Amino acid sequence: MTWMWSSCGSTGCRGTEVSEPGEARGREAPVIELDRFSVEFPGFLFKPLSLCVEPGARIALLGANGAGKSTLLRALGGRLPDYRGKILLGGTELRERLLEHRTQVGLLPEKITGTPDETVSGRLSLISALYPSWDPEYAARLLARLDLSGDAGMATLSKGMGLKYSFVAAEAYRPPILLLDEPTSGLDPVVRREFLALLGEVMDHGLARTLIVSTHLLEDVEAFADRVWVLRDGRMVEDTPLAALDPRGSKHGLSQILYDVLDRPYPG
């Protein structure tokens, strides 16, 4: 069975403190289409999925460990080319123009990479060569806003500092699609709050950018999402506007509503 979904959504505008007045605002996100997408690893099958995501969607990707969240994000980010079916960005199959499509997608992975002798600035300089739209001034402003020194060694970064580095690496070329894999996991409440505030700012660059964030922290969902996807054992079992889950806007009850959604019995 192929699961069919259609996701459309956008959020209102918020001001941004990291963009200079009058500067280029980036690119509008292309439509994302999955056509019978599936992938298989030993002991795991991501079941065939077809869906469409319109520009401007803000999606929370929920599910237990091993449900397929990271697999889906890596595939959308062009880091998992061995899939069946199709992934289309703006109508073009991702694998046909992989390098070009990667410039349209920023992917923040769960784990950062870097050699022990590298600095944050050195690593960002290497990455910048891969992206023609990389904006060094914007990267510098992000580092300053996040209070992360470019001289810091990659091997010395804490969990929170590693998140900051990874976010700058994913955002500095202003990709129209931003994919974040568990970005606030393990962070202290202050850093979490600051990161979510910055995320809200950078996603408003005057154009419809698409955001997909996997998270276990259900209390964070209302800070960035207008739609919820739920994966279970490699299958999409829920694709619902956030407002439909909580029609009365009861913020104190939203986390419990999301827990209930995750615990629902779904047909196999």
PDB file of N, CA and C in Angstrom, residues 28-127:
ATOM      1  N   GLU A  28      12.549  31.265  -2.749  1.00  0.00           N
ATOM      2  CA  GLU A  28      11.338  30.562  -2.340  1.00  0.00           C
ATOM      3  C   GLU A  28      11.538  29.063  -2.516  1.00  0.00           C
ATOM      4  N   ALA A  29      10.994  28.308  -1.589  1.00  0.00           N
ATOM      5  CA  ALA A  29      11.156  26.860  -1.632  1.00  0.00           C
ATOM      6  C   ALA A  29      10.415  26.257  -2.817  1.00  0.00           C
ATOM      7  N   PRO A  30      11.007  25.238  -3.455  1.00  0.00           N
ATOM      8  CA  PRO A  30      10.267  24.496  -4.474  1.00  0.00           C
ATOM      9  C   PRO A  30       9.268  23.552  -3.821  1.00  0.00           C
ATOM     10  N   VAL A  31       8.290  23.124  -4.584  1.00  0.00           N
ATOM     11  CA  VAL A  31       7.373  22.092  -4.113  1.00  0.00           C
ATOM     12  C   VAL A  31       8.151  20.789  -3.933  1.00  0.00           C
ATOM     13  N   ILE A  32       7.933  20.114  -2.813  1.00  0.00           N
ATOM     14  CA  ILE A  32       8.527  18.800  -2.564  1.00  0.00           C
ATOM     15  C   ILE A  32       7.474  17.742  -2.858  1.00  0.00           C
ATOM     16  N   GLU A  33       7.825  16.766  -3.694  1.00  0.00           N
ATOM     17  CA  GLU A  33       6.905  15.671  -3.998  1.00  0.00           C
ATOM     18  C   GLU A  33       7.611  14.336  -3.785  1.00  0.00           C
ATOM     19  N   LEU A  34       6.964  13.445  -3.084  1.00  0.00           N
ATOM     20  CA  LEU A  34       7.409  12.064  -2.968  1.00  0.00           C
ATOM     21  C   LEU A  34       6.420  11.189  -3.719  1.00  0.00           C
ATOM     22  N   ASP A  35       6.936  10.361  -4.613  1.00  0.00           N
ATOM     23  CA  ASP A  35       6.099   9.481  -5.426  1.00  0.00           C
ATOM     24  C   ASP A  35       6.516   8.040  -5.159  1.00  0.00           C
ATOM     25  N   ARG A  36       5.737   7.360  -4.310  1.00  0.00           N
ATOM     26  CA  ARG A  36       6.022   5.966  -3.932  1.00  0.00           C
ATOM     27  C   ARG A  36       7.450   5.821  -3.396  1.00  0.00           C
ATOM     28  N   PHE A  37       7.901   6.807  -2.659  1.00  0.00           N
ATOM     29  CA  PHE A  37       9.229   6.758  -2.043  1.00  0.00           C
ATOM     30  C   PHE A  37       9.288   5.631  -1.019  1.00  0.00           C
ATOM     31  N   SER A  38      10.361   4.854  -1.070  1.00  0.00           N
ATOM     32  CA  SER A  38      10.613   3.845  -0.041  1.00  0.00           C
ATOM     33  C   SER A  38      12.105   3.549  -0.002  1.00  0.00           C
ATOM     34  N   VAL A  39      12.546   3.012   1.106  1.00  0.00           N
ATOM     35  CA  VAL A  39      13.948   2.639   1.255  1.00  0.00           C
ATOM     36  C   VAL A  39      14.015   1.476   2.235  1.00  0.00           C
ATOM     37  N   GLU A  40      14.991   0.605   2.026  1.00  0.00           N
ATOM     38  CA  GLU A  40      15.104  -0.589   2.868  1.00  0.00           C
ATOM     39  C   GLU A  40      16.535  -0.767   3.322  1.00  0.00           C
ATOM     40  N   PHE A  41      16.693  -1.048   4.612  1.00  0.00           N
ATOM     41  CA  PHE A  41      17.968  -1.420   5.207  1.00  0.00           C
ATOM     42  C   PHE A  41      17.779  -2.779   5.877  1.00  0.00           C
ATOM     43  N   PRO A  42      18.849  -3.445   6.258  1.00  0.00           N
ATOM     44  CA  PRO A  42      18.680  -4.687   7.015  1.00  0.00           C
ATOM     45  C   PRO A  42      17.862  -4.447   8.288  1.00  0.00           C
ATOM     46  N   GLY A  43      16.733  -5.101   8.384  1.00  0.00           N
ATOM     47  CA  GLY A  43      15.884  -4.973   9.556  1.00  0.00           C
ATOM     48  C   GLY A  43      14.966  -3.771   9.568  1.00  0.00           C
ATOM     49  N   PHE A  44      14.949  -2.975   8.491  1.00  0.00           N
ATOM     50  CA  PHE A  44      14.083  -1.789   8.471  1.00  0.00           C
ATOM     51  C   PHE A  44      13.578  -1.526   7.061  1.00  0.00           C
ATOM     52  N   LEU A  45      12.282  -1.230   6.966  1.00  0.00           N
ATOM     53  CA  LEU A  45      11.672  -0.858   5.688  1.00  0.00           C
ATOM     54  C   LEU A  45      10.875   0.419   5.872  1.00  0.00           C
ATOM     55  N   PHE A  46      11.237   1.460   5.107  1.00  0.00           N
ATOM     56  CA  PHE A  46      10.392   2.654   5.032  1.00  0.00           C
ATOM     57  C   PHE A  46       9.393   2.389   3.928  1.00  0.00           C
ATOM     58  N   LYS A  47       8.143   2.259   4.310  1.00  0.00           N
ATOM     59  CA  LYS A  47       7.107   1.801   3.387  1.00  0.00           C
ATOM     60  C   LYS A  47       6.751   2.879   2.371  1.00  0.00           C
ATOM     61  N   PRO A  48       6.284   2.484   1.173  1.00  0.00           N
ATOM     62  CA  PRO A  48       6.028   3.442   0.092  1.00  0.00           C
ATOM     63  C   PRO A  48       5.149   4.608   0.538  1.00  0.00           C
ATOM     64  N   LEU A  49       5.611   5.801   0.190  1.00  0.00           N
ATOM     65  CA  LEU A  49       4.947   7.030   0.623  1.00  0.00           C
ATOM     66  C   LEU A  49       4.884   8.016  -0.528  1.00  0.00           C
ATOM     67  N   SER A  50       3.720   8.580  -0.755  1.00  0.00           N
ATOM     68  CA  SER A  50       3.547   9.653  -1.730  1.00  0.00           C
ATOM     69  C   SER A  50       2.942  10.857  -1.025  1.00  0.00           C
ATOM     70  N   LEU A  51       3.534  12.029  -1.237  1.00  0.00           N
ATOM     71  CA  LEU A  51       3.014  13.245  -0.622  1.00  0.00           C
ATOM     72  C   LEU A  51       3.503  14.459  -1.387  1.00  0.00           C
ATOM     73  N   CYS A  52       2.910  15.602  -1.057  1.00  0.00           N
ATOM     74  CA  CYS A  52       3.284  16.873  -1.658  1.00  0.00           C
ATOM     75  C   CYS A  52       3.366  17.915  -0.555  1.00  0.00           C
ATOM     76  N   VAL A  53       4.453  18.680  -0.540  1.00  0.00           N
ATOM     77  CA  VAL A  53       4.639  19.745   0.438  1.00  0.00           C
ATOM     78  C   VAL A  53       4.784  21.063  -0.307  1.00  0.00           C
ATOM     79  N   GLU A  54       3.856  21.971  -0.081  1.00  0.00           N
ATOM     80  CA  GLU A  54       3.890  23.268  -0.743  1.00  0.00           C
ATOM     81  C   GLU A  54       4.880  24.203  -0.051  1.00  0.00           C
ATOM     82  N   PRO A  55       5.407  25.207  -0.775  1.00  0.00           N
ATOM     83  CA  PRO A  55       6.325  26.174  -0.165  1.00  0.00           C
ATOM     84  C   PRO A  55       5.706  26.844   1.058  1.00  0.00           C
ATOM     85  N   GLY A  56       6.523  27.037   2.083  1.00  0.00           N
ATOM     86  CA  GLY A  56       6.066  27.714   3.289  1.00  0.00           C
ATOM     87  C   GLY A  56       5.584  26.803   4.387  1.00  0.00           C
ATOM     88  N   ALA A  57       5.555  25.482   4.154  1.00  0.00           N
ATOM     89  CA  ALA A  57       5.110  24.548   5.191  1.00  0.00           C
ATOM     90  C   ALA A  57       6.091  24.550   6.358  1.00  0.00           C
ATOM     91  N   ARG A  58       5.551  24.402   7.559  1.00  0.00           N
ATOM     92  CA  ARG A  58       6.354  24.275   8.782  1.00  0.00           C
ATOM     93  C   ARG A  58       5.906  22.989   9.468  1.00  0.00           C
ATOM     94  N   ILE A  59       6.705  21.955   9.369  1.00  0.00           N
ATOM     95  CA  ILE A  59       6.263  20.609   9.736  1.00  0.00           C
ATOM     96  C   ILE A  59       7.075  20.062  10.905  1.00  0.00           C
ATOM     97  N   ALA A  60       6.383  19.528  11.911  1.00  0.00           N
ATOM     98  CA  ALA A  60       7.009  18.778  12.993  1.00  0.00           C
ATOM     99  C   ALA A  60       6.927  17.296  12.649  1.00  0.00           C
ATOM    100  N   LEU A  61       8.075  16.633  12.630  1.00  0.00           N
ATOM    101  CA  LEU A  61       8.165  15.215  12.286  1.00  0.00           C
ATOM    102  C   LEU A  61       8.340  14.428  13.579  1.00  0.00           C
ATOM    103  N   LEU A  62       7.326  13.662  13.937  1.00  0.00           N
ATOM    104  CA  LEU A  62       7.289  12.974  15.223  1.00  0.00           C
ATOM    105  C   LEU A  62       7.319  11.466  15.030  1.00  0.00           C
ATOM    106  N   GLY A  63       7.756  10.770  16.079  1.00  0.00           N
ATOM    107  CA  GLY A  63       7.785   9.317  16.049  1.00  0.00           C
ATOM    108  C   GLY A  63       8.839   8.789  16.998  1.00  0.00           C
ATOM    109  N   ALA A  64       8.711   7.527  17.352  1.00  0.00           N
ATOM    110  CA  ALA A  64       9.666   6.901  18.262  1.00  0.00           C
ATOM    111  C   ALA A  64      11.017   6.721  17.580  1.00  0.00           C
ATOM    112  N   ASN A  65      12.043   6.421  18.378  1.00  0.00           N
ATOM    113  CA  ASN A  65      13.342   6.083  17.801  1.00  0.00           C
ATOM    114  C   ASN A  65      13.184   4.903  16.850  1.00  0.00           C
ATOM    115  N   GLY A  66      13.807   4.999  15.687  1.00  0.00           N
ATOM    116  CA  GLY A  66      13.717   3.927  14.713  1.00  0.00           C
ATOM    117  C   GLY A  66      12.490   3.966  13.833  1.00  0.00           C
ATOM    118  N   ALA A  67      11.680   5.025  13.959  1.00  0.00           N
ATOM    119  CA  ALA A  67      10.458   5.118  13.148  1.00  0.00           C
ATOM    120  C   ALA A  67      10.742   5.502  11.706  1.00  0.00           C
ATOM    121  N   GLY A  68      11.922   6.103  11.457  1.00  0.00           N
ATOM    122  CA  GLY A  68      12.278   6.500  10.097  1.00  0.00           C
ATOM    123  C   GLY A  68      12.435   7.991   9.899  1.00  0.00           C
ATOM    124  N   LYS A  69      12.450   8.763  10.987  1.00  0.00           N
ATOM    125  CA  LYS A  69      12.534  10.222  10.875  1.00  0.00           C
ATOM    126  C   LYS A  69      13.842  10.666  10.227  1.00  0.00           C
ATOM    127  N   SER A  70      14.964  10.177  10.744  1.00  0.00           N
ATOM    128  CA  SER A  70      16.261  10.567  10.178  1.00  0.00           C
ATOM    129  C   SER A  70      16.412  10.059   8.751  1.00  0.00           C
ATOM    130  N   THR A  71      15.890   8.874   8.478  1.00  0.00           N
ATOM    131  CA  THR A  71      15.940   8.325   7.121  1.00  0.00           C
ATOM    132  C   THR A  71      15.234   9.248   6.140  1.00  0.00           C
ATOM    133  N   LEU A  72      14.048   9.717   6.500  1.00  0.00           N
ATOM    134  CA  LEU A  72      13.293  10.601   5.618  1.00  0.00           C
ATOM    135  C   LEU A  72      14.014  11.928   5.416  1.00  0.00           C
ATOM    136  N   LEU A  73      14.546  12.507   6.491  1.00  0.00           N
ATOM    137  CA  LEU A  73      15.248  13.781   6.367  1.00  0.00           C
ATOM    138  C   LEU A  73      16.509  13.646   5.521  1.00  0.00           C
ATOM    139  N   ARG A  74      17.260  12.578   5.724  1.00  0.00           N
ATOM    140  CA  ARG A  74      18.474  12.371   4.929  1.00  0.00           C
ATOM    141  C   ARG A  74      18.138  12.196   3.459  1.00  0.00           C
ATOM    142  N   ALA A  75      17.064  11.485   3.171  1.00  0.00           N
ATOM    143  CA  ALA A  75      16.658  11.300   1.775  1.00  0.00           C
ATOM    144  C   ALA A  75      16.262  12.629   1.145  1.00  0.00           C
ATOM    145  N   LEU A  76      15.467  13.430   1.853  1.00  0.00           N
ATOM    146  CA  LEU A  76      15.055  14.727   1.333  1.00  0.00           C
ATOM    147  C   LEU A  76      16.250  15.657   1.156  1.00  0.00           C
ATOM    148  N   GLY A  77      17.275  15.471   1.985  1.00  0.00           N
ATOM    149  CA  GLY A  77      18.471  16.298   1.897  1.00  0.00           C
ATOM    150  C   GLY A  77      19.487  15.826   0.882  1.00  0.00           C
ATOM    151  N   GLY A  78      19.179  14.764   0.142  1.00  0.00           N
ATOM    152  CA  GLY A  78      20.095  14.272  -0.877  1.00  0.00           C
ATOM    153  C   GLY A  78      21.244  13.459  -0.338  1.00  0.00           C
ATOM    154  N   ARG A  79      21.139  12.993   0.900  1.00  0.00           N
ATOM    155  CA  ARG A  79      22.219  12.208   1.520  1.00  0.00           C
ATOM    156  C   ARG A  79      21.925  10.718   1.525  1.00  0.00           C
ATOM    157  N   LEU A  80      20.847  10.312   0.872  1.00  0.00           N
ATOM    158  CA  LEU A  80      20.464   8.901   0.861  1.00  0.00           C
ATOM    159  C   LEU A  80      19.936   8.557  -0.529  1.00  0.00           C
ATOM    160  N   PRO A  81      20.830   8.459  -1.521  1.00  0.00           N
ATOM    161  CA  PRO A  81      20.369   8.294  -2.909  1.00  0.00           C
ATOM    162  C   PRO A  81      19.840   6.910  -3.246  1.00  0.00           C
ATOM    163  N   ASP A  82      20.058   5.920  -2.365  1.00  0.00           N
ATOM    164  CA  ASP A  82      19.623   4.553  -2.674  1.00  0.00           C
ATOM    165  C   ASP A  82      18.185   4.303  -2.252  1.00  0.00           C
ATOM    166  N   TYR A  83      17.257   5.029  -2.804  1.00  0.00           N
ATOM    167  CA  TYR A  83      15.848   4.835  -2.477  1.00  0.00           C
ATOM    168  C   TYR A  83      15.083   4.394  -3.713  1.00  0.00           C
ATOM    169  N   ARG A  84      13.907   3.852  -3.485  1.00  0.00           N
ATOM    170  CA  ARG A  84      13.010   3.510  -4.587  1.00  0.00           C
ATOM    171  C   ARG A  84      11.945   4.596  -4.725  1.00  0.00           C
ATOM    172  N   GLY A  85      11.336   4.666  -5.893  1.00  0.00           N
ATOM    173  CA  GLY A  85      10.365   5.716  -6.147  1.00  0.00           C
ATOM    174  C   GLY A  85      11.056   7.008  -6.532  1.00  0.00           C
ATOM    175  N   LYS A  86      10.385   8.123  -6.282  1.00  0.00           N
ATOM    176  CA  LYS A  86      10.921   9.419  -6.696  1.00  0.00           C
ATOM    177  C   LYS A  86      10.820  10.446  -5.572  1.00  0.00           C
ATOM    178  N   ILE A  87      11.832  11.323  -5.527  1.00  0.00           N
ATOM    179  CA  ILE A  87      11.771  12.555  -4.748  1.00  0.00           C
ATOM    180  C   ILE A  87      11.945  13.693  -5.738  1.00  0.00           C
ATOM    181  N   LEU A  88      10.951  14.548  -5.843  1.00  0.00           N
ATOM    182  CA  LEU A  88      10.981  15.655  -6.793  1.00  0.00           C
ATOM    183  C   LEU A  88      11.046  16.973  -6.038  1.00  0.00           C
ATOM    184  N   LEU A  89      11.984  17.836  -6.436  1.00  0.00           N
ATOM    185  CA  LEU A  89      12.045  19.200  -5.936  1.00  0.00           C
ATOM    186  C   LEU A  89      11.782  20.124  -7.110  1.00  0.00           C
ATOM    187  N   GLY A  90      10.678  20.839  -7.049  1.00  0.00           N
ATOM    188  CA  GLY A  90      10.319  21.702  -8.166  1.00  0.00           C
ATOM    189  C   GLY A  90      10.090  20.937  -9.444  1.00  0.00           C
ATOM    190  N   GLY A  91       9.631  19.688  -9.330  1.00  0.00           N
ATOM    191  CA  GLY A  91       9.321  18.876 -10.498  1.00  0.00           C
ATOM    192  C   GLY A  91      10.473  18.080 -11.061  1.00  0.00           C
ATOM    193  N   THR A  92      11.680  18.234 -10.500  1.00  0.00           N
ATOM    194  CA  THR A  92      12.863  17.532 -10.993  1.00  0.00           C
ATOM    195  C   THR A  92      13.283  16.455 -10.001  1.00  0.00           C
ATOM    196  N   GLU A  93      13.542  15.247 -10.503  1.00  0.00           N
ATOM    197  CA  GLU A  93      13.987  14.149  -9.649  1.00  0.00           C
ATOM    198  C   GLU A  93      15.311  14.521  -8.990  1.00  0.00           C
ATOM    199  N   LEU A  94      15.374  14.358  -7.683  1.00  0.00           N
ATOM    200  CA  LEU A  94      16.531  14.766  -6.892  1.00  0.00           C
ATOM    201  C   LEU A  94      17.818  14.134  -7.392  1.00  0.00           C
ATOM    202  N   ARG A  95      17.790  12.850  -7.727  1.00  0.00           N
ATOM    203  CA  ARG A  95      19.024  12.156  -8.109  1.00  0.00           C
ATOM    204  C   ARG A  95      19.562  12.606  -9.455  1.00  0.00           C
ATOM    205  N   GLU A  96      18.708  13.201 -10.298  1.00  0.00           N
ATOM    206  CA  GLU A  96      19.163  13.631 -11.613  1.00  0.00           C
ATOM    207  C   GLU A  96      20.039  14.876 -11.537  1.00  0.00           C
ATOM    208  N   ARG A  97      19.812  15.714 -10.513  1.00  0.00           N
ATOM    209  CA  ARG A  97      20.592  16.942 -10.359  1.00  0.00           C
ATOM    210  C   ARG A  97      20.937  17.095  -8.882  1.00  0.00           C
ATOM    211  N   LEU A  98      21.657  16.081  -8.372  1.00  0.00           N
ATOM    212  CA  LEU A  98      21.864  15.959  -6.934  1.00  0.00           C
ATOM    213  C   LEU A  98      22.607  17.156  -6.351  1.00  0.00           C
ATOM    214  N   LEU A  99      23.711  17.570  -6.975  1.00  0.00           N
ATOM    215  CA  LEU A  99      24.501  18.666  -6.423  1.00  0.00           C
ATOM    216  C   LEU A  99      23.708  19.968  -6.418  1.00  0.00           C
ATOM    217  N   GLU A 100      22.957  20.209  -7.485  1.00  0.00           N
ATOM    218  CA  GLU A 100      22.141  21.422  -7.545  1.00  0.00           C
ATOM    219  C   GLU A 100      21.056  21.400  -6.475  1.00  0.00           C
ATOM    220  N   HIS A 101      20.432  20.242  -6.296  1.00  0.00           N
ATOM    221  CA  HIS A 101      19.364  20.154  -5.306  1.00  0.00           C
ATOM    222  C   HIS A 101      19.899  20.324  -3.889  1.00  0.00           C
ATOM    223  N   ARG A 102      21.126  19.878  -3.650  1.00  0.00           N
ATOM    224  CA  ARG A 102      21.691  20.034  -2.308  1.00  0.00           C
ATOM    225  C   ARG A 102      21.838  21.502  -1.924  1.00  0.00           C
ATOM    226  N   THR A 103      22.027  22.378  -2.907  1.00  0.00           N
ATOM    227  CA  THR A 103      22.129  23.802  -2.599  1.00  0.00           C
ATOM    228  C   THR A 103      20.783  24.393  -2.206  1.00  0.00           C
ATOM    229  N   GLN A 104      19.705  23.666  -2.470  1.00  0.00           N
ATOM    230  CA  GLN A 104      18.370  24.148  -2.104  1.00  0.00           C
ATOM    231  C   GLN A 104      17.932  23.667  -0.725  1.00  0.00           C
ATOM    232  N   VAL A 105      18.729  22.775  -0.140  1.00  0.00           N
ATOM    233  CA  VAL A 105      18.322  22.136   1.115  1.00  0.00           C
ATOM    234  C   VAL A 105      19.426  22.289   2.154  1.00  0.00           C
ATOM    235  N   GLY A 106      19.071  22.790   3.324  1.00  0.00           N
ATOM    236  CA  GLY A 106      19.986  22.807   4.455  1.00  0.00           C
ATOM    237  C   GLY A 106      19.607  21.692   5.408  1.00  0.00           C
ATOM    238  N   LEU A 107      20.581  20.836   5.744  1.00  0.00           N
ATOM    239  CA  LEU A 107      20.312  19.685   6.610  1.00  0.00           C
ATOM    240  C   LEU A 107      21.150  19.789   7.865  1.00  0.00           C
ATOM    241  N   LEU A 108      20.502  19.842   9.015  1.00  0.00           N
ATOM    242  CA  LEU A 108      21.182  19.824  10.294  1.00  0.00           C
ATOM    243  C   LEU A 108      21.076  18.413  10.844  1.00  0.00           C
ATOM    244  N   PRO A 109      22.206  17.665  10.849  1.00  0.00           N
ATOM    245  CA  PRO A 109      22.155  16.267  11.292  1.00  0.00           C
ATOM    246  C   PRO A 109      22.166  16.167  12.807  1.00  0.00           C
ATOM    247  N   GLU A 110      21.913  14.950  13.304  1.00  0.00           N
ATOM    248  CA  GLU A 110      21.968  14.719  14.750  1.00  0.00           C
ATOM    249  C   GLU A 110      23.392  14.833  15.270  1.00  0.00           C
ATOM    250  N   LYS A 111      24.379  14.441  14.465  1.00  0.00           N
ATOM    251  CA  LYS A 111      25.768  14.437  14.913  1.00  0.00           C
ATOM    252  C   LYS A 111      26.602  15.334  14.004  1.00  0.00           C
ATOM    253  N   ILE A 112      27.547  16.067  14.606  1.00  0.00           N
ATOM    254  CA  ILE A 112      28.425  16.923  13.825  1.00  0.00           C
ATOM    255  C   ILE A 112      29.697  16.162  13.473  1.00  0.00           C
ATOM    256  N   THR A 113      30.376  16.637  12.424  1.00  0.00           N
ATOM    257  CA  THR A 113      31.627  16.024  12.003  1.00  0.00           C
ATOM    258  C   THR A 113      32.715  17.084  11.961  1.00  0.00           C
ATOM    259  N   GLY A 114      33.954  16.646  12.054  1.00  0.00           N
ATOM    260  CA  GLY A 114      35.088  17.562  12.018  1.00  0.00           C
ATOM    261  C   GLY A 114      36.297  16.891  12.629  1.00  0.00           C
ATOM    262  N   THR A 115      37.487  17.236  12.158  1.00  0.00           N
ATOM    263  CA  THR A 115      38.712  16.647  12.686  1.00  0.00           C
ATOM    264  C   THR A 115      39.133  17.379  13.953  1.00  0.00           C
ATOM    265  N   PRO A 116      39.922  16.724  14.819  1.00  0.00           N
ATOM    266  CA  PRO A 116      40.285  17.326  16.109  1.00  0.00           C
ATOM    267  C   PRO A 116      41.007  18.662  15.998  1.00  0.00           C
ATOM    268  N   ASP A 117      41.760  18.887  14.918  1.00  0.00           N
ATOM    269  CA  ASP A 117      42.538  20.126  14.812  1.00  0.00           C
ATOM    270  C   ASP A 117      41.797  21.239  14.080  1.00  0.00           C
ATOM    271  N   GLU A 118      40.547  21.017  13.696  1.00  0.00           N
ATOM    272  CA  GLU A 118      39.780  22.030  12.978  1.00  0.00           C
ATOM    273  C   GLU A 118      39.132  23.021  13.934  1.00  0.00           C
ATOM    274  N   THR A 119      39.029  24.269  13.474  1.00  0.00           N
ATOM    275  CA  THR A 119      38.248  25.269  14.186  1.00  0.00           C
ATOM    276  C   THR A 119      36.886  25.415  13.515  1.00  0.00           C
ATOM    277  N   VAL A 120      35.988  26.076  14.201  1.00  0.00           N
ATOM    278  CA  VAL A 120      34.665  26.323  13.634  1.00  0.00           C
ATOM    279  C   VAL A 120      34.779  27.108  12.334  1.00  0.00           C
ATOM    280  N   SER A 121      35.580  28.181  12.336  1.00  0.00           N
ATOM    281  CA  SER A 121      35.742  28.989  11.124  1.00  0.00           C
ATOM    282  C   SER A 121      36.373  28.192   9.996  1.00  0.00           C
ATOM    283  N   GLY A 122      37.362  27.361  10.331  1.00  0.00           N
ATOM    284  CA  GLY A 122      38.014  26.556   9.307  1.00  0.00           C
ATOM    285  C   GLY A 122      37.064  25.568   8.669  1.00  0.00           C
ATOM    286  N   ARG A 123      36.248  24.937   9.498  1.00  0.00           N
ATOM    287  CA  ARG A 123      35.285  23.972   8.967  1.00  0.00           C
ATOM    288  C   ARG A 123      34.227  24.670   8.116  1.00  0.00           C
ATOM    289  N   LEU A 124      33.742  25.820   8.567  1.00  0.00           N
ATOM    290  CA  LEU A 124      32.751  26.562   7.792  1.00  0.00           C
ATOM    291  C   LEU A 124      33.332  27.038   6.468  1.00  0.00           C
ATOM    292  N   SER A 125      34.614  27.402   6.468  1.00  0.00           N
ATOM    293  CA  SER A 125      35.263  27.830   5.227  1.00  0.00           C
ATOM    294  C   SER A 125      35.301  26.694   4.212  1.00  0.00           C
ATOM    295  N   LEU A 126      35.575  25.485   4.670  1.00  0.00           N
ATOM    296  CA  LEU A 126      35.565  24.325   3.772  1.00  0.00           C
ATOM    297  C   LEU A 126      34.167  24.086   3.210  1.00  0.00           C
ATOM    298  N   ILE A 127      33.174  24.157   4.070  1.00  0.00           N
ATOM    299  CA  ILE A 127      31.799  23.917   3.640  1.00  0.00           C
ATOM    300  C   ILE A 127      31.337  24.983   2.656  1.00  0.00           C
TER     301      ILE A 127
END
